[in-house]
Structures are given as C-alpha cells and as structure tokens.
Amino acid sequence: MEEDSGFGLLDYMRSDEEPELRRMAIAMGSIILLIFLVLYDVLYPGHGFPVLSDVIPLLSGVMDSTIWFFILGIMIGFFSLVASVLVGAVKE
Amino acid sequence: MNIMDTIILMMLIFWGALLVFAWRLRAGLGFLGDAVAGMTGFMLGKALGPGATILEGRTGTASASWINHGIVWLFIGASITFIDLWLGHSPNALYSLQSWSWDLTGNAAYTPSIMATFGGMIMLLIGSSLHIIPRMADTPLSNETNAGLMAMVFTGGILLFVIGSQFQNDIGNLIAFAGYNIPALAALAIIANLLLTIRKQTTGLEAPQWFIIIGLVGWFVSSITFVVLGPDAAPHTLWISEQLHIGMFLCLIFGVVYYAIPSTTGIPIPSRSLVALTLVGTVVTVSPMGYDPASLSFLELAWLPLDLGVTAGASFPPCGAETDCTSSLVITTLMALSIPVMFMFSTNVLTAIRRSGAIFEDTALTLIAFGAFMLPIMSITSLFTTLDAMSGSNELSAAIGSVRIGAVWGAIIPLALGGALAIIPDATGKDLESQSSGIRAIWILGLGIVGAFMVSMMSDFAEISFAEAGLEEGFSSTAAELRPIASVLFYGVVLGVLFLAQNVVRGTRSVDTEPEFSILGPSRYVISGSTSVRDLLTAGVTLDTILTTDDGIDDSVGPTKLSEEE
C-alpha cells in the first residue's frame, strides 16, 4: 500500500470489493431507461409511447383488480421455481 | 342408533383397530407371513411392468422426490389460499377470467386450496418417512423405484383434483373424486413399502417409527371407520373422521420432528416419557384443529359416490333438562384432552431446540420452533371455535375460517415443513442454498401468518359485535376494511414458502452427508461447571456416553453449554 500523507483517502477509494457486473448492468439499464422516458416526454410532449401505449389499453378491463399484481408475483415465483428445478436437473 | 352410541362406537372401532395393529407391529410383523410379504413386494415391483423401470431407484431418490414435489404443492396451496382469501372480500376480482369460461366463484378456489395444501404437506411427511423408517431400521427401503413412482402418481392425483374442481358439473366432480382417491392409493403403496421395510428390522421399533406408522395407518382407519358406520351416521361420523385425520397428520408430524431434532443438533429429545405420552395422547384424543363447516364442499367431492346426505357441519345437542348431551360431553372431553398433548410436544421440542442454541441460526429448527410455539396457542383457539360450532351455539362462527387458516399455516405446516427441511441434507445429500435467506423467509412467513390471523380475527370480532348489537341487516365497515389487509398479510406466507422452496431446489451438494447423532444418545458429552445426574439424563446421556470436562477454559458469556462435543 502506498503512503498517504493526507486524510487516508486512498485507502477508502481503493476497495477490493467490486460490485457484480450483473448488478451494474441492471442498474445502468434502469438509469438509461429512465433517461429515455424523460427525454421522450420532453421531445414529444403529449404523445403516447410507441407500442406500449397500444398494448396497455388492451389490458384495461382484464387486469383491473389489485389481485393481479399479487398473482403476477406468484407466477414469477412459480416459474422461477420451475426454472431452478429444470436447471438443477440439467446440471446434474 | 342414537348419536352417543355412534360416536362411542366410532371411537372404539378406531382405537381397537389401531391397538390390534400396534400389538401385531410390536410382535415384529410376523403376521404378514412370507407369502403375503412376497405378494406385496411383487405388486410394488414387477407387477407394475414397464412402470417399474421408469426410475433409476438410487437410495434416497424416492424421499427427495416426495419432498421436492411436496414443497412445490405447498407453495401452490399457499397461493390458492391467498386467492381464496382475496375472493372472500372481493368476489368479482377475477371476473375477467370468465371470458375464458373460467368461473372462479363459489368454492372454486376453496376446494383446491385444501387439496393442494394438505396434499403438499402429506408429500413432505411421506418423503421424510421414506428416509426415517429405513434409516432407523438400518435397512434399505423395500422398493425405492415404486416409492419414487408413487410421488408422480400422488402429484398427478392432486393435479386432477385441482382441475376437476374448476369444472362445476358432474364430469368435473368425477375428475375431482378420482383426483382425491388416486393419492390415497399411492399412500397405500407407501404404507406397504414401509411395512415391508420394517419387517427386515432386527431391533425394536423406535419412537419416530411408531409415530409415522400409526399416523399413516390411522389416516386410513379413520376413513374406513366412517364408511363402515354407514350413511345414516354420516352427519356426525364424517366430521369426527375429518378431525381424526388431523390428529393422525399431527402424529406423522410429531414422528418426523422427534427424529429431525436429534439428527440435526445431536441433542436428544429431553423427555422420553413425554414422547410416549404424546403418541398415546394423539391416538386417544380428538384434535379440534382445522374444523370448518365450509370444508363440506371439499368433502362432497372427496366422497362423491357415497351420497352422504350431509348438508351442514357437525351438531351435537347442548345439555338441557330434557336432552341427552352425552355425545357433546364425549367430544368435548376428547378434544379438551388433546390440549395437554400439544403442550407436551411443544415443551419437549422447544426445550431441545433451546439447548441446541440453533434457533435463528438453523432454518429448519427455527421453523420447527415457530410451529411448536404456535401449536398450543392454535389448539386452544381451535377448541373454542370448534366446540362453539359443534354445540350449536354459533357465537364464534364468523371466526372459524380465520382460526382454521391460523392453525393450518401457523402451526401444522411450519412443523411439517421444518421437519422435512431438517431431513433434506441427510436424505438428499444437499444442503439449503443459504441459511440466512432461509431465516429471512421464516420471518416473512411468520409475520405474514401471525399478522393475517390477528387482523382477520379483528375483522371477525367486529362482525360478531355488529351482529350482537342487533344490526343484522347492516355490515360492519370495520370488518370490510380489515379483510383486504389480512389477505395482503397472508401474501407473506406465499412469499415465505416460495423463498424456502427456492432455497431447497437451489441447494448445494453437501460434503458430509452422514448424520452426527445416533438415536441411542451422544457418544461423547462435554460437562461445563457442576451438573447433576438428572441434568445429564435429561440431556440424553446414556450409560455408554463418555463424559469430558472443558476445564473452565471457555469463559465467554452465552447459553449454557450442554451440546455434544464436535
């Protein structure tokens, strides 16, 4: 380790624990998506989003109860469980 | 035949059949004879033809298969129970599915929730039994391939029931009936398999083996007793039979937990006499837990062709000057007697887990401790609501559904799931993926069920108060506001079971799959400080255990060290 005659900042700035690449990619993706949405709204005010604005009205009247959010969670959980079983079976 | 005679006759047949079975079992299953045993072995193996070769039949695969199927069904059961709770306060929440001709009204969510929940629980318990019985008998399972195959059959049966219950017509009912009975046949094959296994056992049966065999056989005996007494007695025998089912499931659970704790911690169950009393008590008494007249819709599908003529919940006459209330007294006494049995089990188990110091460190033991803590509480609560309903008072009828869910998901399922989780590393050779995420899942599950139970009880009592005030035409807005909160809190149970299931299926292969503890007691034992012989015996030390002292080196603050030397 180099000598740091100041406030010991170098020690703090050189961490050995880098964040996982996967998490970084997800975080960066989310930020870019947010920036794109804000930019789109600034550049085309009052216009619906392409594709999304056409699809969402199709779901109104179908998913109009809060229970659907919970069911969505259950479905994601179930499929992640099935995926884990399949991955485990293939791996072994 | 009057009601009293019916109830007493039913209990006498149930006790008599189990007593004769236990007596013959104690004599070493010689009564099966070589011819019967050979024939049963043939039926389980070669008679299946090509089916017998579907699975590889490696040792331990059947147990792992049953446990994995069971935990997935338990997650599905929790999910359907959540949907049923939600539809309780918002009946039209899923009306859009009607455009697919899927009508989720009436009992369309309730009946599959019972089948998936109890089916998953039974699968977990059978999976654990398939490991415990051969291991304690020191002999391989009689037919591993058949046992593995039966897991698929059992799963197929539950799936059929769930599908059949969604078609509310004659064909759907018939499919559901087939779906209910196919798992029963699979369980029968498992019983035969286990009996053939213990037939090779050279030593006497251990306590967990007694619990498991009596629990599985008693499950069938209670159903047979109900059928034998005929449709005239059905309005009473049906419900008593269902309560005996719950008692026998508890017997199975106790057996699994009594094995799981010593095998995981190396610390034996503190009191052997309490273990024996629990076994006798579970068989002799009737459990008040899980009773709900609403489950008639489920039972109608399960017993479809018998045409029971049962249209309401159990009702025993209350005592009066002109009324014979002996049947009420018999049932009340048998149900009240089950409470001390629950306390015996709970005390024994919680003491063992506390001594191990593994609570909040080991997922399985923490879940067992949670279930053991909740068991007496939910038993007493169930006693009030069940007896209130059976005596015809119906003052607490609004709370009976909440108490049923609290008893099932707060006590029965955590014990069964915890027992199976403790056995998984030994049975499958795979550890849980992460103990810390397992503990987190238990927090979510525990807070979910306790919160859902308390809030739904608040809602029920608001409704009861409203009715008592004579406002029968109105509806308590407080009750209506609390119900959605209870449903959302129950979602914690769904998430808790999901995270535990993921933890199991993503488990890693463990290095050491050998158990650390023999059921006969620890081989070495460390004494710290002064100890009485009573304490040593309570901790399970036997005449052959080698005692060593720690010479007072460890002066750190912490729980008293009574654990086996590592």
Coordinates of C-alpha atoms in Angstrom, one line a residue, chain B residues 99-493:
Chain B
S99 CA -64.2 -14.6 -20.7
W100 CA -62.1 -17.8 -20.8
S101 CA -65.1 -19.7 -19.3
W102 CA -63.1 -20.0 -16.0
D103 CA -65.6 -19.2 -13.3
L104 CA -63.8 -18.6 -10.0
T105 CA -66.8 -18.0 -7.9
G106 CA -68.3 -20.2 -5.1
N107 CA -65.9 -22.8 -3.9
A108 CA -63.7 -22.8 -7.0
A109 CA -60.7 -21.5 -5.1
Y110 CA -61.5 -23.0 -1.7
T111 CA -61.6 -26.7 -2.5
P112 CA -58.3 -26.8 -4.5
S113 CA -56.7 -24.8 -1.7
I114 CA -57.4 -27.6 0.8
M115 CA -56.3 -30.3 -1.6
A116 CA -53.0 -28.6 -2.6
T117 CA -52.1 -27.5 0.9
F118 CA -52.8 -30.9 2.6
G119 CA -51.5 -32.8 -0.4
G120 CA -48.2 -30.9 -0.3
M121 CA -48.0 -31.4 3.5
I122 CA -48.6 -35.1 3.2
M123 CA -46.0 -35.4 0.4
L124 CA -43.4 -33.7 2.7
L125 CA -44.3 -36.0 5.5
I126 CA -44.2 -39.2 3.4
G127 CA -40.9 -38.0 1.9
S128 CA -39.4 -37.6 5.4
S129 CA -40.9 -41.0 6.4
L130 CA -39.2 -42.7 3.4
H131 CA -35.9 -41.6 4.8
I132 CA -36.6 -42.0 8.6
I133 CA -38.1 -45.6 8.6
P134 CA -35.3 -47.3 6.6
R135 CA -32.6 -45.3 8.4
M136 CA -33.8 -46.3 11.8
A137 CA -34.4 -49.9 10.6
D138 CA -30.8 -49.9 9.4
T139 CA -32.0 -51.5 6.1
P140 CA -32.7 -50.1 2.6
L141 CA -36.2 -49.2 1.6
S142 CA -38.1 -52.3 0.4
N143 CA -38.8 -50.8 -3.1
E144 CA -37.1 -47.5 -3.9
T145 CA -38.4 -47.4 -7.5
N146 CA -42.0 -47.9 -6.6
A147 CA -41.8 -45.2 -3.9
G148 CA -40.4 -42.7 -6.4
L149 CA -43.0 -43.6 -8.9
M150 CA -45.8 -43.1 -6.3
A151 CA -44.6 -39.4 -5.9
M152 CA -45.6 -38.8 -9.5
V153 CA -48.9 -40.7 -9.0
F154 CA -49.6 -38.6 -5.9
T155 CA -48.8 -35.4 -7.8
G156 CA -51.0 -36.4 -10.7
G157 CA -53.9 -37.0 -8.3
I158 CA -53.6 -33.6 -6.7
L159 CA -53.4 -32.0 -10.2
L160 CA -56.5 -33.9 -11.3
F161 CA -58.4 -32.7 -8.2
V162 CA -57.4 -29.1 -8.8
I163 CA -58.5 -29.3 -12.5
G164 CA -61.7 -31.2 -11.7
S165 CA -62.8 -28.7 -9.0
Q166 CA -62.7 -25.9 -11.7
F167 CA -65.5 -27.6 -13.7
Q168 CA -68.5 -27.3 -11.6
N169 CA -70.5 -30.0 -13.2
D170 CA -70.8 -33.8 -13.0
I171 CA -67.7 -34.6 -15.1
G172 CA -65.7 -32.1 -13.1
N173 CA -66.9 -33.7 -9.9
L174 CA -66.0 -37.1 -11.1
I175 CA -62.4 -35.9 -12.1
A176 CA -62.0 -34.3 -8.7
F177 CA -63.2 -37.5 -7.0
A178 CA -60.6 -39.6 -9.0
G179 CA -58.0 -36.9 -8.1
Y180 CA -58.8 -37.3 -4.4
N181 CA -58.6 -41.1 -4.4
I182 CA -55.5 -41.6 -6.6
P183 CA -53.2 -40.1 -3.9
A184 CA -54.9 -42.4 -1.3
L185 CA -53.9 -45.4 -3.4
A186 CA -50.3 -44.1 -3.7
A187 CA -50.2 -43.6 0.0
L188 CA -51.4 -47.2 0.5
A189 CA -48.5 -48.4 -1.7
I190 CA -46.1 -46.3 0.5
I191 CA -47.6 -47.9 3.7
A192 CA -47.0 -51.4 2.2
N193 CA -43.5 -50.4 1.2
L194 CA -42.7 -49.1 4.7
L195 CA -44.2 -52.2 6.4
L196 CA -42.0 -54.4 4.2
T197 CA -39.0 -52.3 5.2
I198 CA -39.5 -52.6 8.9
R199 CA -40.2 -56.3 8.5
K200 CA -36.5 -56.6 8.0
Q201 CA -35.7 -54.6 11.1
T202 CA -33.9 -56.7 13.7
T203 CA -34.3 -54.3 16.6
G204 CA -37.5 -53.0 18.2
L205 CA -39.2 -50.0 16.6
E206 CA -38.0 -46.5 17.7
A207 CA -40.4 -43.8 18.8
P208 CA -40.4 -41.8 15.5
Q209 CA -41.2 -45.1 13.6
W210 CA -44.2 -45.7 15.8
F211 CA -45.5 -42.2 15.2
I212 CA -45.1 -42.5 11.5
I213 CA -46.6 -45.9 11.0
I214 CA -49.5 -45.3 13.4
G215 CA -50.1 -41.9 11.7
L216 CA -50.2 -43.3 8.2
V217 CA -52.3 -46.3 9.2
G218 CA -54.6 -44.3 11.4
W219 CA -55.3 -41.9 8.5
F220 CA -56.9 -44.9 6.6
V221 CA -58.5 -46.5 9.6
S222 CA -60.4 -43.2 10.4
S223 CA -61.8 -43.2 6.8
I224 CA -62.7 -46.9 6.9
T225 CA -64.5 -46.4 10.3
F226 CA -66.5 -43.6 8.7
V227 CA -67.5 -45.8 5.8
V228 CA -68.3 -48.9 8.0
L229 CA -70.8 -46.9 10.1
G230 CA -72.8 -46.1 7.0
P231 CA -74.6 -43.0 5.6
D232 CA -77.2 -42.8 8.5
A233 CA -74.5 -41.8 10.9
A234 CA -72.6 -39.6 8.4
P235 CA -73.8 -36.2 9.7
H236 CA -71.6 -36.9 12.8
T237 CA -69.1 -39.6 11.7
L238 CA -67.9 -37.5 8.7
W239 CA -66.8 -34.7 10.9
I240 CA -65.3 -36.8 13.6
S241 CA -63.4 -38.8 10.8
E242 CA -62.0 -35.5 9.5
Q243 CA -60.8 -34.4 13.0
L244 CA -59.2 -37.9 13.4
H245 CA -57.4 -37.2 10.1
I246 CA -56.0 -34.0 11.5
G247 CA -54.9 -36.0 14.6
M248 CA -53.2 -38.6 12.5
F249 CA -51.4 -35.9 10.4
L250 CA -50.2 -34.5 13.7
C251 CA -49.0 -38.0 14.7
L252 CA -47.0 -38.1 11.5
I253 CA -45.6 -34.6 12.1
F254 CA -44.6 -35.5 15.6
G255 CA -42.7 -38.5 14.4
V256 CA -40.8 -36.5 11.8
V257 CA -39.9 -33.7 14.2
Y258 CA -38.9 -36.1 17.0
Y259 CA -36.4 -37.6 14.5
A260 CA -35.4 -34.3 12.9
I261 CA -34.2 -32.5 16.0
P262 CA -31.7 -35.1 17.3
S263 CA -30.5 -35.9 13.8
T264 CA -29.8 -32.2 13.2
T265 CA -28.5 -30.9 16.5
G266 CA -27.0 -34.0 18.2
I267 CA -29.2 -33.2 21.2
P268 CA -31.8 -35.8 22.1
I269 CA -35.4 -35.0 22.9
P270 CA -35.3 -34.2 26.7
S271 CA -38.1 -36.5 28.0
R272 CA -38.7 -39.9 26.6
S273 CA -41.8 -40.4 28.8
L274 CA -43.4 -37.3 27.3
V275 CA -42.6 -38.7 23.8
A276 CA -44.5 -41.9 24.7
L277 CA -47.4 -39.9 26.2
T278 CA -47.6 -37.8 23.1
L279 CA -48.0 -40.9 21.0
V280 CA -50.7 -42.4 23.2
G281 CA -52.4 -38.9 23.6
T282 CA -52.5 -38.3 19.9
V283 CA -54.3 -41.5 19.2
V284 CA -56.7 -41.4 22.2
T285 CA -57.8 -37.8 21.8
V286 CA -59.6 -35.9 19.0
S287 CA -57.9 -32.8 17.6
P288 CA -60.1 -29.6 17.5
M289 CA -57.8 -28.0 14.9
G290 CA -58.8 -27.4 11.3
Y291 CA -62.6 -27.8 11.8
D292 CA -64.6 -25.7 9.4
P293 CA -68.2 -26.5 8.2
A294 CA -67.2 -24.8 4.9
S295 CA -65.0 -27.7 4.1
L296 CA -68.2 -29.7 3.3
S297 CA -67.8 -28.6 -0.3
F298 CA -64.4 -30.3 -0.3
L299 CA -65.7 -33.4 1.4
E300 CA -68.6 -33.7 -1.1
L301 CA -66.1 -34.1 -3.9
A302 CA -63.9 -36.4 -1.9
W303 CA -66.8 -38.8 -1.1
L304 CA -68.8 -38.2 -4.2
P305 CA -70.4 -41.6 -4.9
L306 CA -71.4 -42.2 -1.3
D307 CA -74.1 -39.6 -1.4
L308 CA -73.8 -38.8 2.3
G309 CA -76.8 -36.6 2.8
V310 CA -74.7 -34.3 4.9
T311 CA -75.8 -30.8 4.5
A312 CA -74.3 -29.0 7.5
G313 CA -71.5 -29.0 10.0
A314 CA -71.4 -31.3 13.0
S315 CA -74.0 -30.5 15.6
F316 CA -74.2 -32.2 19.0
P317 CA -77.1 -31.4 21.3
P318 CA -76.2 -29.0 24.2
C319 CA -77.0 -30.1 27.7
G320 CA -80.5 -29.3 28.9
A321 CA -83.1 -30.7 31.3
E322 CA -84.8 -32.9 28.6
T323 CA -81.8 -33.5 26.3
D324 CA -79.2 -36.3 26.4
C325 CA -75.9 -34.4 25.9
T326 CA -73.6 -37.4 26.4
S327 CA -72.2 -37.1 22.9
S328 CA -71.3 -33.5 23.4
L329 CA -69.6 -34.4 26.6
V330 CA -67.6 -37.2 25.0
I331 CA -66.5 -35.0 22.1
T332 CA -65.7 -32.0 24.4
T333 CA -63.7 -34.2 26.7
L334 CA -61.7 -35.9 23.9
M335 CA -61.0 -32.5 22.3
A336 CA -60.0 -30.8 25.6
L337 CA -57.7 -33.7 26.4
S338 CA -55.8 -33.0 23.2
I339 CA -54.6 -29.7 24.6
P340 CA -52.2 -31.2 27.2
V341 CA -50.8 -33.4 24.4
M342 CA -49.9 -30.4 22.3
F343 CA -48.2 -28.8 25.3
M344 CA -46.2 -32.0 26.0
F345 CA -45.0 -32.0 22.4
S346 CA -44.3 -28.3 22.4
T347 CA -42.4 -28.2 25.7
N348 CA -40.3 -31.2 24.7
V349 CA -39.4 -29.8 21.3
L350 CA -38.8 -26.2 22.4
T351 CA -36.5 -27.4 25.3
A352 CA -34.4 -29.5 22.8
I353 CA -34.1 -26.6 20.3
R354 CA -33.3 -24.1 23.1
R355 CA -30.5 -26.3 24.3
S356 CA -29.0 -26.7 20.9
G357 CA -28.7 -22.9 20.6
A358 CA -29.6 -23.2 16.9
I359 CA -32.7 -21.1 17.0
F360 CA -32.4 -18.2 14.5
E361 CA -29.3 -19.9 13.0
D362 CA -30.7 -23.1 11.5
T363 CA -33.7 -22.6 9.1
A364 CA -35.3 -26.0 9.8
L365 CA -35.1 -25.7 13.6
T366 CA -36.3 -22.1 13.7
L367 CA -39.3 -23.1 11.6
I368 CA -40.0 -26.1 13.9
A369 CA -39.6 -23.8 17.0
F370 CA -42.1 -21.4 15.4
G371 CA -44.6 -24.2 14.8
A372 CA -44.1 -25.8 18.2
F373 CA -44.7 -22.4 19.8
M374 CA -47.9 -21.7 17.9
L375 CA -49.3 -25.3 18.3
P376 CA -50.7 -25.0 21.8
I377 CA -52.0 -21.5 21.1
M378 CA -53.8 -22.5 17.9
S379 CA -55.1 -25.7 19.6
I380 CA -56.7 -23.7 22.4
T381 CA -58.2 -21.2 20.0
S382 CA -59.5 -24.0 17.8
L383 CA -61.0 -25.7 20.8
F384 CA -63.2 -22.6 21.5
T385 CA -64.4 -22.2 17.9
T386 CA -64.9 -25.9 17.1
L387 CA -66.8 -26.6 20.3
D388 CA -68.8 -23.5 19.8
A389 CA -69.8 -24.6 16.3
M390 CA -70.4 -28.3 17.2
S391 CA -72.6 -27.4 20.2
G392 CA -74.8 -25.3 18.0
S393 CA -74.1 -22.0 19.9
N394 CA -72.5 -20.5 16.7
E395 CA -71.5 -17.3 18.6
L396 CA -68.0 -17.6 17.2
S397 CA -68.9 -19.0 13.8
A398 CA -67.6 -15.9 12.0
A399 CA -64.1 -16.6 13.3
I400 CA -63.9 -20.3 12.4
G401 CA -62.4 -19.8 9.0
S402 CA -59.7 -17.5 10.3
V403 CA -58.8 -19.9 13.1
R404 CA -58.6 -22.8 10.6
I405 CA -56.2 -20.9 8.4
G406 CA -54.2 -19.8 11.5
A407 CA -54.0 -23.4 12.8
V408 CA -53.0 -24.9 9.4
W409 CA -50.5 -22.2 8.3
G410 CA -49.3 -21.1 11.7
A411 CA -48.7 -24.5 13.4
I412 CA -49.3 -27.6 11.3
I413 CA -47.5 -26.5 8.1
P414 CA -44.4 -24.9 9.8
L415 CA -43.9 -28.1 11.8
A416 CA -44.2 -30.4 8.7
L417 CA -42.1 -28.1 6.5
G418 CA -39.5 -27.6 9.3
G419 CA -39.3 -31.4 9.9
A420 CA -38.7 -32.0 6.1
L421 CA -36.2 -29.2 5.8
A422 CA -34.2 -30.7 8.7
I423 CA -34.1 -34.1 7.0
I424 CA -33.3 -32.8 3.5
P425 CA -29.4 -32.7 3.9
D426 CA -29.4 -36.2 5.3
A427 CA -31.9 -37.6 2.8
T428 CA -30.8 -35.9 -0.4
G429 CA -27.2 -35.1 0.3
K430 CA -27.9 -31.4 -0.4
D431 CA -27.8 -28.5 2.0
L432 CA -30.0 -25.5 1.7
E433 CA -28.6 -22.8 -0.5
S434 CA -28.4 -20.2 2.3
Q435 CA -29.3 -20.4 6.0
S436 CA -29.6 -16.7 6.3
S437 CA -32.1 -16.3 3.5
G438 CA -34.0 -19.3 5.0
I439 CA -34.3 -17.4 8.3
R440 CA -35.4 -14.4 6.4
A441 CA -38.1 -16.5 4.7
I442 CA -39.3 -17.7 8.1
W443 CA -39.6 -14.1 9.3
I444 CA -41.7 -13.3 6.3
L445 CA -43.8 -16.4 6.7
G446 CA -44.2 -16.0 10.5
L447 CA -45.1 -12.3 10.4
G448 CA -47.4 -13.0 7.4
I449 CA -49.4 -15.7 9.2
V450 CA -49.5 -14.1 12.6
G451 CA -50.5 -10.7 11.1
A452 CA -53.1 -12.3 8.8
F453 CA -54.5 -14.3 11.7
M454 CA -54.7 -11.3 14.1
V455 CA -56.2 -8.9 11.5
S456 CA -58.8 -11.4 10.3
M457 CA -59.8 -12.2 13.9
M458 CA -60.2 -8.4 14.5
S459 CA -62.4 -8.3 11.4
D460 CA -64.4 -11.4 12.6
F461 CA -65.0 -9.9 16.0
A462 CA -66.0 -6.6 14.6
E463 CA -68.6 -8.6 12.6
I464 CA -69.7 -10.6 15.7
S465 CA -70.1 -7.4 17.8
F466 CA -72.1 -5.9 14.9
A467 CA -74.4 -8.9 14.9
E468 CA -74.7 -8.9 18.7
A469 CA -75.8 -5.3 18.6
G470 CA -78.8 -6.5 16.6
L471 CA -77.7 -4.8 13.4
E472 CA -78.3 -7.9 11.3
E473 CA -79.3 -6.1 8.2
G474 CA -76.1 -4.0 8.1
F475 CA -72.5 -4.8 7.6
S476 CA -69.6 -3.7 9.7
S477 CA -67.4 -1.3 7.7
T478 CA -64.5 -2.0 10.1
A479 CA -64.7 -5.7 9.2
A480 CA -64.8 -4.9 5.5
E481 CA -61.8 -2.7 5.7
L482 CA -59.7 -5.2 7.7
R483 CA -60.2 -8.2 5.4
P484 CA -58.1 -6.9 2.5
I485 CA -55.3 -6.1 5.0
A486 CA -55.5 -9.7 6.2
S487 CA -55.3 -11.0 2.6
V488 CA -52.2 -8.9 1.9
L489 CA -50.5 -10.0 5.1
F490 CA -51.2 -13.7 4.1
Y491 CA -49.2 -13.0 0.9
G492 CA -46.2 -13.1 3.3
V493 CA -46.9 -16.8 3.7

